[in-house]
Backbone as JSON Lines, residues from 0, in Angstrom:
{"i":0,"aa":"X","n":[-0.15,5.78,-2.14],"ca":[0.87,4.79,-2.07],"c":[0.59,3.87,-0.59]}
{"i":1,"aa":"X","n":[0.11,2.57,-0.53],"ca":[-0.13,1.74,0.36],"c":[1.1,0.88,0.64]}
{"i":2,"aa":"X","n":[1.9,1.29,1.87],"ca":[3.06,0.52,1.94],"c":[4.42,1.22,1.59]}
{"i":3,"aa":"X","n":[4.36,2.62,1.81],"ca":[5.41,3.22,1.48],"c":[6.82,3.23,1.72]}
{"i":4,"aa":"X","n":[6.96,2.26,2.58],"ca":[8.53,1.7,3.15],"c":[9.33,2.89,3.39]}
{"i":5,"aa":"X","n":[10.38,3.32,2.6],"ca":[11.11,4.34,3.04],"c":[10.95,5.43,2.1]}
{"i":6,"aa":"X","n":[10.0,5.33,1.29],"ca":[9.52,6.5,0.47],"c":[9.99,6.74,-1.15]}
{"i":7,"aa":"X","n":[10.89,5.42,-1.62],"ca":[11.22,5.55,-2.9],"c":[10.28,5.8,-3.92]}
{"i":8,"aa":"X","n":[8.94,5.26,-3.87],"ca":[8.32,5.39,-4.9],"c":[7.61,6.92,-4.8]}
{"i":9,"aa":"X","n":[7.52,7.36,-3.67],"ca":[7.08,8.63,-3.19],"c":[7.86,9.64,-4.1]}
{"i":10,"aa":"X","n":[9.12,9.48,-4.1],"ca":[10.15,10.15,-4.37],"c":[10.15,10.4,-6.1]}
{"i":11,"aa":"X","n":[9.79,9.22,-6.56],"ca":[9.7,9.06,-8.15],"c":[8.31,9.64,-8.3]}
{"i":12,"aa":"X","n":[7.28,9.52,-8.0],"ca":[6.41,10.17,-8.39],"c":[6.14,11.77,-8.06]}
{"i":13,"aa":"X","n":[6.95,12.09,-7.05],"ca":[6.91,13.63,-6.61],"c":[7.62,14.27,-7.77]}
{"i":14,"aa":"X","n":[8.86,13.63,-8.08],"ca":[9.87,14.14,-9.27],"c":[9.46,14.18,-10.52]}
{"i":15,"aa":"X","n":[8.55,13.31,-10.85],"ca":[8.23,13.1,-12.36],"c":[6.78,13.35,-12.65]}
{"i":16,"aa":"X","n":[6.07,13.72,-11.65],"ca":[4.48,14.29,-11.83],"c":[4.16,15.36,-11.11]}
{"i":17,"aa":"X","n":[3.08,15.66,-11.35],"ca":[2.64,16.82,-10.38],"c":[1.21,16.28,-9.46]}
{"i":18,"aa":"X","n":[1.17,14.88,-9.44],"ca":[0.1,14.42,-8.28],"c":[0.32,14.69,-7.02]}
{"i":19,"aa":"X","n":[-0.95,14.81,-6.32],"ca":[-0.84,14.92,-5.04],"c":[-0.92,13.37,-4.53]}
{"i":20,"aa":"X","n":[-0.08,13.08,-3.44],"ca":[0.09,11.87,-3.03],"c":[-0.31,11.78,-1.57]}
{"i":21,"aa":"X","n":[-1.12,10.43,-1.24],"ca":[-1.31,10.0,0.07],"c":[-0.57,8.85,0.22]}
{"i":22,"aa":"X","n":[0.16,8.77,1.38],"ca":[1.19,7.63,1.51],"c":[0.78,7.0,2.86]}
{"i":23,"aa":"X","n":[0.72,5.87,3.0],"ca":[0.62,4.95,4.24],"c":[1.7,4.14,4.53]}
{"i":24,"aa":"X","n":[2.34,4.25,5.7],"ca":[3.49,3.3,6.21],"c":[3.48,3.04,7.78]}
{"i":25,"aa":"X","n":[3.19,2.0,8.08],"ca":[2.94,1.83,9.82],"c":[4.2,1.85,10.59]}
{"i":26,"aa":"X","n":[5.41,1.1,9.88],"ca":[6.6,0.93,10.42],"c":[7.3,2.33,11.0]}
{"i":27,"aa":"X","n":[7.22,2.65,12.18],"ca":[7.72,3.66,12.51],"c":[9.5,4.05,12.18]}
{"i":28,"aa":"X","n":[10.2,3.09,11.9],"ca":[11.55,2.85,11.51],"c":[11.4,3.47,9.87]}
{"i":29,"aa":"X","n":[10.71,3.13,9.48],"ca":[10.63,3.53,7.76],"c":[9.77,4.91,7.82]}
{"i":30,"aa":"X","n":[8.88,5.18,8.43],"ca":[8.2,6.27,8.44],"c":[9.09,7.42,8.85]}
{"i":31,"aa":"X","n":[9.89,7.34,9.58],"ca":[11.13,8.13,10.0],"c":[11.86,8.75,8.91]}
{"i":32,"aa":"X","n":[12.12,7.67,8.05],"ca":[13.01,8.09,6.84],"c":[12.06,8.86,5.85]}
{"i":33,"aa":"X","n":[11.08,8.25,5.85],"ca":[10.13,9.14,4.77],"c":[10.09,10.67,5.32]}
{"i":34,"aa":"X","n":[9.72,10.88,6.63],"ca":[9.4,12.14,6.82],"c":[10.89,12.93,7.1]}
{"i":35,"aa":"X","n":[12.07,12.24,7.16],"ca":[13.09,12.94,7.31],"c":[13.39,13.37,5.65]}
{"i":36,"aa":"X","n":[13.22,12.42,4.76],"ca":[13.59,12.93,3.49],"c":[12.59,13.89,2.93]}
{"i":37,"aa":"X","n":[11.11,14.1,3.15],"ca":[10.31,14.86,2.81],"c":[10.68,16.38,3.66]}
{"i":38,"aa":"X","n":[11.16,16.15,4.81],"ca":[11.52,17.34,5.29],"c":[12.77,18.21,4.65]}
{"i":39,"aa":"X","n":[13.62,17.5,3.92],"ca":[14.65,17.72,3.39],"c":[14.55,18.36,1.95]}
{"i":40,"aa":"X","n":[13.15,18.32,1.51],"ca":[12.6,18.96,0.17],"c":[12.2,20.07,0.42]}
{"i":41,"aa":"X","n":[12.36,20.72,-1.17],"ca":[11.63,22.0,-1.2],"c":[9.84,21.71,-0.84]}
{"i":42,"aa":"X","n":[9.5,23.11,-0.46],"ca":[7.86,22.97,-0.13],"c":[7.32,22.34,-1.14]}
{"i":43,"aa":"X","n":[7.48,23.16,-2.37],"ca":[6.64,22.56,-3.76],"c":[6.51,21.13,-3.85]}
{"i":44,"aa":"X","n":[7.24,20.39,-3.46],"ca":[7.4,18.86,-3.1],"c":[6.89,18.29,-2.16]}
{"i":45,"aa":"X","n":[7.18,18.41,-0.94],"ca":[6.94,18.07,0.25],"c":[5.35,18.54,0.56]}
{"i":46,"aa":"X","n":[4.96,19.54,0.11],"ca":[3.3,19.96,0.52],"c":[2.54,19.03,-0.5]}
{"i":47,"aa":"X","n":[3.0,18.53,-1.34],"ca":[1.91,17.57,-2.11],"c":[2.03,16.01,-1.49]}
{"i":48,"aa":"X","n":[2.44,15.99,-0.6],"ca":[2.34,14.69,0.46],"c":[1.56,14.55,1.7]}
{"i":49,"aa":"X","n":[0.51,13.76,1.55],"ca":[0.05,13.57,3.09],"c":[0.65,12.22,3.56]}
{"i":50,"aa":"X","n":[1.35,12.27,4.44],"ca":[1.82,10.86,4.95],"c":[0.95,10.55,6.28]}
{"i":51,"aa":"X","n":[0.49,9.4,6.29],"ca":[-0.17,8.82,7.36],"c":[0.26,7.35,7.67]}
{"i":52,"aa":"X","n":[1.0,7.74,9.1],"ca":[1.66,6.55,9.52],"c":[0.94,5.34,10.44]}
{"i":53,"aa":"X","n":[0.17,4.63,9.54],"ca":[-0.71,3.58,10.11],"c":[-0.73,2.37,8.75]}
{"i":54,"aa":"X","n":[-1.3,1.48,9.27],"ca":[-1.58,0.14,8.48],"c":[-2.86,0.04,7.93]}
{"i":55,"aa":"X","n":[-3.13,-0.44,6.77],"ca":[-4.71,-0.35,6.11],"c":[-4.98,-1.96,6.29]}
{"i":56,"aa":"X","n":[-6.32,-2.16,6.81],"ca":[-6.85,-3.38,6.62],"c":[-8.26,-3.59,6.63]}
{"i":57,"aa":"X","n":[-8.76,-4.48,7.31],"ca":[-10.24,-4.72,7.3],"c":[-11.13,-3.64,8.26]}
{"i":58,"aa":"X","n":[-10.31,-3.39,9.26],"ca":[-11.31,-2.39,10.37],"c":[-10.18,-2.05,11.41]}
{"i":59,"aa":"X","n":[-10.69,-0.99,12.27],"ca":[-9.65,-0.56,12.91],"c":[-9.31,-1.54,14.31]}
{"i":60,"aa":"X","n":[-7.85,-1.81,14.5],"ca":[-7.42,-2.54,15.23],"c":[-5.88,-2.11,15.44]}
{"i":61,"aa":"X","n":[-5.58,-2.99,16.63],"ca":[-4.11,-2.77,16.93],"c":[-3.45,-3.86,16.47]}
{"i":62,"aa":"X","n":[-2.21,-3.95,16.05],"ca":[-1.52,-5.09,15.6],"c":[-0.17,-4.98,15.74]}
{"i":63,"aa":"X","n":[0.83,-5.72,15.08],"ca":[2.2,-5.75,15.4],"c":[2.95,-5.78,13.92]}
{"i":64,"aa":"X","n":[3.67,-5.33,13.7],"ca":[4.53,-5.16,12.27],"c":[6.12,-6.03,12.55]}
{"i":65,"aa":"X","n":[6.35,-6.84,11.68],"ca":[7.48,-7.66,11.75],"c":[8.41,-7.36,10.67]}
{"i":66,"aa":"X","n":[9.39,-6.71,10.72],"ca":[10.39,-6.32,9.72],"c":[11.55,-7.03,9.84]}
{"i":67,"aa":"X","n":[12.31,-7.23,8.46],"ca":[13.48,-7.72,8.62],"c":[14.69,-6.87,8.82]}
{"i":68,"aa":"X","n":[15.71,-7.48,9.47],"ca":[16.62,-6.52,9.76],"c":[17.61,-6.21,8.49]}
{"i":69,"aa":"X","n":[17.55,-6.88,7.44],"ca":[18.34,-6.48,6.25],"c":[17.57,-6.2,4.98]}
{"i":70,"aa":"X","n":[16.13,-6.17,5.07],"ca":[15.66,-5.61,4.23],"c":[14.12,-4.68,4.72]}
{"i":71,"aa":"X","n":[14.18,-3.64,4.82],"ca":[13.18,-2.72,5.49],"c":[11.96,-2.87,4.63]}
{"i":72,"aa":"X","n":[11.78,-3.37,3.47],"ca":[10.57,-3.71,2.64],"c":[10.05,-4.75,2.93]}
{"i":73,"aa":"X","n":[10.66,-5.31,3.73],"ca":[10.05,-6.97,4.24],"c":[9.6,-6.62,5.55]}
{"i":74,"aa":"X","n":[8.28,-5.92,5.77],"ca":[7.78,-5.43,6.99],"c":[6.12,-5.8,6.61]}
{"i":75,"aa":"X","n":[6.21,-7.04,7.5],"ca":[4.59,-7.63,7.48],"c":[3.78,-7.52,8.79]}
{"i":76,"aa":"X","n":[2.61,-7.17,8.44],"ca":[1.35,-7.01,9.58],"c":[1.15,-8.34,10.17]}
{"i":77,"aa":"X","n":[1.2,-8.53,11.21],"ca":[0.64,-9.7,12.09],"c":[1.25,-11.15,11.49]}
{"i":78,"aa":"X","n":[2.24,-11.21,10.94],"ca":[2.74,-12.36,10.47],"c":[4.31,-11.9,10.47]}
{"i":79,"aa":"X","n":[5.12,-13.39,10.73],"ca":[6.64,-12.97,10.8],"c":[6.71,-13.8,9.52]}
{"i":80,"aa":"X","n":[6.81,-13.45,8.19],"ca":[6.84,-13.93,6.98],"c":[8.18,-13.64,6.51]}
{"i":81,"aa":"X","n":[9.14,-14.43,6.45],"ca":[10.78,-14.21,6.04],"c":[10.7,-14.26,4.48]}
{"i":82,"aa":"X","n":[11.59,-13.54,3.81],"ca":[12.22,-13.63,2.42],"c":[12.76,-14.82,2.18]}
{"i":83,"aa":"X","n":[13.71,-15.14,3.31],"ca":[14.55,-16.61,2.99],"c":[14.47,-17.08,4.62]}
{"i":84,"aa":"X","n":[14.54,-18.51,4.66],"ca":[14.27,-18.97,6.32],"c":[15.56,-18.54,7.08]}
{"i":85,"aa":"X","n":[16.67,-18.02,6.79],"ca":[17.56,-17.53,7.92],"c":[17.58,-16.22,8.21]}
{"i":86,"aa":"X","n":[16.59,-15.57,7.56],"ca":[16.64,-14.25,7.69],"c":[16.19,-13.62,9.22]}
{"i":87,"aa":"X","n":[16.85,-12.45,9.54],"ca":[16.87,-12.12,11.08],"c":[15.84,-11.1,11.12]}
{"i":88,"aa":"X","n":[14.99,-10.94,11.79],"ca":[13.81,-10.15,12.08],"c":[13.88,-9.23,13.23]}
{"i":89,"aa":"X","n":[13.68,-8.14,13.2],"ca":[13.7,-7.0,14.31],"c":[12.59,-7.33,15.08]}
{"i":90,"aa":"X","n":[12.55,-6.73,16.28],"ca":[11.71,-7.04,17.17],"c":[10.34,-6.42,16.84]}
{"i":91,"aa":"X","n":[9.0,-7.12,16.89],"ca":[8.07,-6.71,16.32],"c":[7.47,-5.07,16.96]}
{"i":92,"aa":"X","n":[6.88,-4.24,16.29],"ca":[6.52,-2.93,17.04],"c":[4.94,-2.91,16.72]}
{"i":93,"aa":"X","n":[4.46,-2.35,17.76],"ca":[2.9,-2.32,17.96],"c":[2.62,-1.2,16.76]}
{"i":94,"aa":"X","n":[1.46,-1.3,16.05],"ca":[1.05,-0.22,15.14],"c":[-0.56,-0.13,15.16]}
{"i":95,"aa":"X","n":[-0.94,0.7,14.52],"ca":[-2.6,0.86,14.41],"c":[-2.91,0.46,13.01]}
{"i":96,"aa":"X","n":[-3.95,-0.05,12.87],"ca":[-4.62,-0.47,11.48],"c":[-5.87,0.2,11.47]}
{"i":97,"aa":"X","n":[-6.42,0.7,10.2],"ca":[-7.56,1.6,10.02],"c":[-8.02,0.86,8.56]}
{"i":98,"aa":"X","n":[-9.37,0.96,8.55],"ca":[-9.99,0.47,7.08],"c":[-9.69,1.64,6.02]}
{"i":99,"aa":"X","n":[-9.34,1.47,4.96],"ca":[-9.27,2.47,3.9],"c":[-10.59,3.38,3.91]}
{"i":100,"aa":"X","n":[-11.6,2.82,3.53],"ca":[-12.9,3.3,3.48],"c":[-13.13,4.1,4.42]}
{"i":101,"aa":"X","n":[-12.79,4.13,5.84],"ca":[-12.92,4.95,6.91],"c":[-12.17,6.22,6.88]}
{"i":102,"aa":"X","n":[-10.9,6.22,5.96],"ca":[-10.0,7.2,5.94],"c":[-10.43,8.14,4.68]}
{"i":103,"aa":"X","n":[-11.03,7.69,3.59],"ca":[-11.2,8.57,2.43],"c":[-12.65,8.65,2.56]}
{"i":104,"aa":"X","n":[-13.32,10.13,2.06],"ca":[-14.65,10.5,2.17],"c":[-15.63,9.47,1.24]}
{"i":105,"aa":"X","n":[-16.73,9.46,1.65],"ca":[-17.36,8.61,0.74],"c":[-18.17,9.21,-0.51]}
{"i":106,"aa":"X","n":[-17.82,10.39,-0.62],"ca":[-18.29,11.32,-1.72],"c":[-17.76,10.8,-3.09]}
{"i":107,"aa":"X","n":[-18.53,10.8,-4.18],"ca":[-17.87,10.53,-5.58],"c":[-16.88,11.43,-5.83]}
{"i":108,"aa":"X","n":[-16.95,12.56,-5.5],"ca":[-16.07,13.8,-5.85],"c":[-14.66,13.4,-5.23]}
{"i":109,"aa":"X","n":[-14.62,12.91,-3.91],"ca":[-13.25,12.48,-3.21],"c":[-12.75,11.38,-3.75]}
{"i":110,"aa":"X","n":[-13.39,10.36,-4.11],"ca":[-12.96,9.15,-4.63],"c":[-12.56,9.04,-6.2]}
{"i":111,"aa":"X","n":[-13.3,10.1,-6.96],"ca":[-13.29,9.72,-8.33],"c":[-11.76,10.56,-8.8]}
{"i":112,"aa":"X","n":[-11.03,11.44,-7.75],"ca":[-9.68,11.7,-8.1],"c":[-8.75,10.82,-7.67]}
{"i":113,"aa":"X","n":[-8.77,9.6,-7.44],"ca":[-7.78,8.77,-7.25],"c":[-7.5,8.09,-8.57]}
{"i":114,"aa":"X","n":[-6.27,8.51,-9.27],"ca":[-5.78,8.15,-10.41],"c":[-5.06,6.8,-10.4]}
{"i":115,"aa":"X","n":[-4.32,6.49,-9.28],"ca":[-3.74,5.39,-9.09],"c":[-3.54,4.86,-7.6]}
{"i":116,"aa":"X","n":[-3.63,3.73,-7.39],"ca":[-3.14,3.04,-6.03],"c":[-2.12,2.04,-6.23]}
{"i":117,"aa":"X","n":[-1.16,2.22,-5.58],"ca":[0.19,1.49,-5.63],"c":[0.07,0.92,-4.22]}
{"i":118,"aa":"X","n":[0.31,-0.37,-4.19],"ca":[0.18,-1.06,-2.91],"c":[1.04,-2.24,-2.86]}
{"i":119,"aa":"X","n":[1.72,-2.37,-1.7],"ca":[2.88,-3.21,-1.46],"c":[2.89,-3.27,-0.22]}
{"i":120,"aa":"X","n":[2.1,-4.5,0.49],"ca":[2.02,-4.38,1.69],"c":[2.45,-6.15,2.38]}
{"i":121,"aa":"X","n":[3.19,-6.76,1.57],"ca":[3.83,-7.73,2.02],"c":[2.83,-8.92,2.22]}
{"i":122,"aa":"X","n":[1.64,-9.11,1.43],"ca":[0.99,-10.31,1.93],"c":[-0.42,-9.9,2.55]}
{"i":123,"aa":"X","n":[-0.47,-8.47,2.94],"ca":[-1.55,-7.92,3.61],"c":[-2.55,-7.49,2.75]}
{"i":124,"aa":"X","n":[-2.47,-7.67,1.13],"ca":[-3.23,-6.75,0.27],"c":[-4.73,-7.27,0.38]}
{"i":125,"aa":"X","n":[-4.88,-8.57,0.67],"ca":[-6.42,-9.16,0.85],"c":[-6.99,-8.19,1.8]}
{"i":126,"aa":"X","n":[-6.47,-7.94,2.91],"ca":[-7.21,-7.31,4.04],"c":[-7.4,-5.8,3.56]}
{"i":127,"aa":"X","n":[-6.24,-5.02,2.91],"ca":[-6.51,-3.87,2.53],"c":[-7.64,-3.6,1.71]}
{"i":128,"aa":"X","n":[-7.89,-4.55,0.59],"ca":[-8.84,-4.54,-0.34],"c":[-10.23,-4.72,0.57]}
{"i":129,"aa":"X","n":[-10.26,-5.47,1.42],"ca":[-11.57,-5.65,2.0],"c":[-11.86,-4.41,2.84]}
{"i":130,"aa":"X","n":[-11.01,-3.89,3.2],"ca":[-11.26,-2.72,4.11],"c":[-11.4,-1.22,3.3]}
{"i":131,"aa":"X","n":[-11.22,-1.42,1.8],"ca":[-11.23,-0.35,1.02],"c":[-12.12,-0.7,-0.23]}
{"i":132,"aa":"X","n":[-12.92,-1.25,-0.02],"ca":[-13.99,-1.73,-1.24],"c":[-14.44,-0.44,-1.87]}
{"i":133,"aa":"X","n":[-15.15,0.42,-1.57],"ca":[-15.21,1.74,-2.15],"c":[-14.36,2.26,-3.05]}
{"i":134,"aa":"X","n":[-13.11,2.66,-2.26],"ca":[-12.09,3.47,-2.68],"c":[-11.32,2.59,-3.96]}
{"i":135,"aa":"X","n":[-11.4,1.18,-3.53],"ca":[-10.56,0.65,-4.95],"c":[-11.72,0.53,-6.16]}
{"i":136,"aa":"X","n":[-13.17,0.53,-5.76],"ca":[-14.03,0.64,-6.72],"c":[-13.9,1.84,-7.69]}
{"i":137,"aa":"X","n":[-13.36,2.94,-7.04],"ca":[-13.6,4.19,-7.95],"c":[-12.04,4.54,-8.2]}
{"i":138,"aa":"X","n":[-11.02,3.7,-7.95],"ca":[-9.54,3.96,-8.51],"c":[-9.64,3.98,-9.72]}
{"i":139,"aa":"X","n":[-8.74,4.66,-10.61],"ca":[-8.81,4.61,-11.93],"c":[-7.55,3.25,-12.45]}
{"i":140,"aa":"X","n":[-6.49,3.18,-11.45],"ca":[-5.45,2.2,-11.74],"c":[-5.03,1.69,-10.65]}
{"i":141,"aa":"X","n":[-4.33,0.46,-10.81],"ca":[-3.97,-0.32,-9.36],"c":[-2.62,-0.76,-9.76]}
{"i":142,"aa":"X","n":[-1.93,-0.73,-9.08],"ca":[-0.4,-1.54,-9.27],"c":[-0.09,-2.26,-7.75]}
{"i":143,"aa":"X","n":[-0.07,-3.51,-7.69],"ca":[0.1,-4.03,-6.64],"c":[0.99,-5.75,-6.68]}
{"i":144,"aa":"X","n":[1.81,-5.66,-5.57],"ca":[2.5,-7.05,-5.6],"c":[1.7,-8.14,-5.48]}
{"i":145,"aa":"X","n":[2.22,-9.38,-6.55],"ca":[1.75,-10.46,-6.21],"c":[2.53,-11.45,-5.76]}
{"i":146,"aa":"X","n":[2.33,-11.86,-4.66],"ca":[3.43,-12.82,-3.97],"c":[2.7,-13.94,-3.26]}
{"i":147,"aa":"X","n":[2.33,-15.08,-3.67],"ca":[1.77,-16.16,-2.91],"c":[2.31,-16.56,-1.61]}
{"i":148,"aa":"X","n":[3.7,-16.44,-1.49],"ca":[4.2,-16.94,-0.41],"c":[3.92,-15.85,0.89]}
{"i":149,"aa":"X","n":[3.96,-14.45,0.71],"ca":[3.43,-13.69,1.71],"c":[2.03,-13.62,1.8]}
{"i":150,"aa":"X","n":[1.08,-13.57,0.79],"ca":[-0.26,-13.8,1.08],"c":[-0.59,-14.93,1.64]}
{"i":151,"aa":"X","n":[-0.18,-16.04,1.45],"ca":[-0.49,-17.13,2.03],"c":[-0.1,-17.21,3.81]}
{"i":152,"aa":"X","n":[0.65,-16.13,3.95],"ca":[0.99,-16.12,5.28],"c":[0.05,-15.02,6.22]}
{"i":153,"aa":"X","n":[-0.78,-14.58,5.16],"ca":[-2.03,-13.69,5.88],"c":[-3.25,-14.43,5.5]}
{"i":154,"aa":"X","n":[-3.39,-15.6,5.15],"ca":[-4.94,-16.13,4.94],"c":[-5.12,-15.68,3.73]}
{"i":155,"aa":"X","n":[-4.49,-15.4,2.73],"ca":[-5.02,-15.13,1.39],"c":[-4.18,-15.96,0.24]}
{"i":156,"aa":"X","n":[-4.52,-15.71,-0.92],"ca":[-3.62,-16.22,-2.11],"c":[-3.39,-15.21,-3.42]}
{"i":157,"aa":"X","n":[-2.59,-15.85,-4.44],"ca":[-2.64,-15.18,-5.81],"c":[-4.09,-15.06,-6.13]}
{"i":158,"aa":"X","n":[-4.69,-16.29,-6.22],"ca":[-5.69,-16.3,-6.9],"c":[-7.01,-15.36,-6.1]}
{"i":159,"aa":"X","n":[-7.15,-15.57,-4.86],"ca":[-7.98,-14.72,-4.19],"c":[-7.97,-13.25,-4.15]}
{"i":160,"aa":"X","n":[-6.4,-12.71,-4.42],"ca":[-6.1,-11.13,-4.6],"c":[-6.69,-11.0,-6.25]}
{"i":161,"aa":"X","n":[-6.15,-11.72,-7.03],"ca":[-6.69,-11.43,-8.31],"c":[-8.35,-11.33,-8.52]}
{"i":162,"aa":"X","n":[-9.0,-12.14,-7.88],"ca":[-10.35,-12.05,-7.61],"c":[-11.01,-10.79,-7.32]}
{"i":163,"aa":"X","n":[-10.48,-10.29,-6.02],"ca":[-10.58,-9.05,-5.21],"c":[-10.49,-7.89,-6.61]}
{"i":164,"aa":"X","n":[-9.38,-8.01,-7.1],"ca":[-9.34,-6.89,-7.83],"c":[-9.9,-6.93,-9.13]}
{"i":165,"aa":"X","n":[-10.63,-8.15,-9.73],"ca":[-11.69,-8.18,-10.54],"c":[-12.88,-7.6,-9.88]}
{"i":166,"aa":"X","n":[-13.4,-8.2,-8.92],"ca":[-14.46,-7.48,-8.31],"c":[-14.76,-6.24,-8.1]}
{"i":167,"aa":"X","n":[-13.33,-5.58,-7.78],"ca":[-13.61,-4.04,-7.84],"c":[-13.8,-3.4,-9.11]}
{"i":168,"aa":"X","n":[-13.7,-4.15,-9.93],"ca":[-14.08,-3.37,-11.11],"c":[-13.06,-3.27,-12.33]}
{"i":169,"aa":"X","n":[-11.92,-3.63,-12.08],"ca":[-10.98,-3.38,-12.92],"c":[-11.05,-4.49,-13.89]}
{"i":170,"aa":"X","n":[-10.99,-4.01,-15.35],"ca":[-11.33,-4.73,-16.48],"c":[-10.16,-5.19,-17.38]}
{"i":171,"aa":"X","n":[-9.03,-4.61,-17.02],"ca":[-7.68,-4.92,-17.77],"c":[-6.58,-5.21,-16.66]}
{"i":172,"aa":"X","n":[-6.4,-6.32,-16.61],"ca":[-5.22,-6.95,-15.81],"c":[-4.21,-7.46,-16.46]}
{"i":173,"aa":"X","n":[-2.9,-6.88,-15.91],"ca":[-1.47,-7.33,-16.52],"c":[-0.65,-7.77,-15.76]}
{"i":174,"aa":"X","n":[-0.31,-9.07,-15.57],"ca":[0.9,-9.43,-14.77],"c":[2.24,-8.76,-15.21]}
{"i":175,"aa":"X","n":[3.01,-8.41,-14.51],"ca":[4.31,-7.94,-14.94],"c":[5.27,-8.29,-13.98]}
{"i":176,"aa":"X","n":[5.89,-9.59,-14.08],"ca":[7.05,-10.03,-13.05],"c":[6.15,-10.47,-11.76]}
{"i":177,"aa":"X","n":[6.16,-9.62,-10.38],"ca":[5.73,-10.14,-9.24],"c":[4.6,-9.21,-9.06]}
{"i":178,"aa":"X","n":[4.12,-8.22,-9.88],"ca":[3.05,-7.42,-9.85],"c":[2.03,-7.27,-10.77]}
{"i":179,"aa":"X","n":[0.99,-6.96,-10.43],"ca":[-0.12,-6.87,-11.19],"c":[-0.65,-5.18,-11.42]}
{"i":180,"aa":"X","n":[-1.02,-5.1,-12.9],"ca":[-1.29,-3.64,-13.02],"c":[-2.69,-3.8,-13.62]}
{"i":181,"aa":"X","n":[-3.54,-3.21,-12.85],"ca":[-4.82,-3.33,-13.23],"c":[-5.42,-1.96,-13.65]}
{"i":182,"aa":"X","n":[-6.2,-1.73,-14.6],"ca":[-7.0,-0.4,-14.89],"c":[-8.56,-0.9,-15.3]}
{"i":183,"aa":"X","n":[-9.11,0.46,-15.29],"ca":[-10.45,0.13,-15.63],"c":[-10.48,1.21,-16.89]}
{"i":184,"aa":"X","n":[-11.62,0.68,-17.95],"ca":[-12.11,1.3,-18.95],"c":[-12.94,2.37,-18.76]}
{"i":185,"aa":"X","n":[-13.81,2.49,-17.57],"ca":[-14.9,3.33,-17.26],"c":[-14.98,3.42,-15.84]}
{"i":186,"aa":"X","n":[-15.49,4.54,-15.44],"ca":[-15.48,4.66,-14.07],"c":[-17.18,4.8,-13.76]}
{"i":187,"aa":"X","n":[-17.95,4.32,-12.95],"ca":[-19.25,4.28,-12.84],"c":[-19.76,5.57,-12.19]}
């Protein structure tokens, strides 16, 4: 889970599957909520989650995250992109950015176990994919937000994100509302 926010999707996956989950969330305010919730759960659930409090991007860097005061899901790396013009943003927080491919091993075995990447990073998706090419090429499925307003704020676009998804080898793309659900029919 890339962009875990307060952990809603983590909880859904924990309670409805037996999957091991790796979750990334750089905003420490959101991360505190995730860890508090996980620590209140029984070990059989919380022990299946590896929580990493960083942002993912092209390469290792220091950055800032801008978060809306009324919507913690609107947390944007290096850009103050608002849901609506009058939205009030919290003071930016310094965060660490790492490349996804630097975190996951390069072994085919490590990467072949990734059944699903769920990504919602408010316009930073192209940066994440550029820093995680090997990882995305090995994942079996991807669910990501497609929002030109946020992508444009980070120098990307809907078309550019679609292109990255296709170049990663996903051969079945379906748009569902503001999301793309991508699958591959075979893994090399």
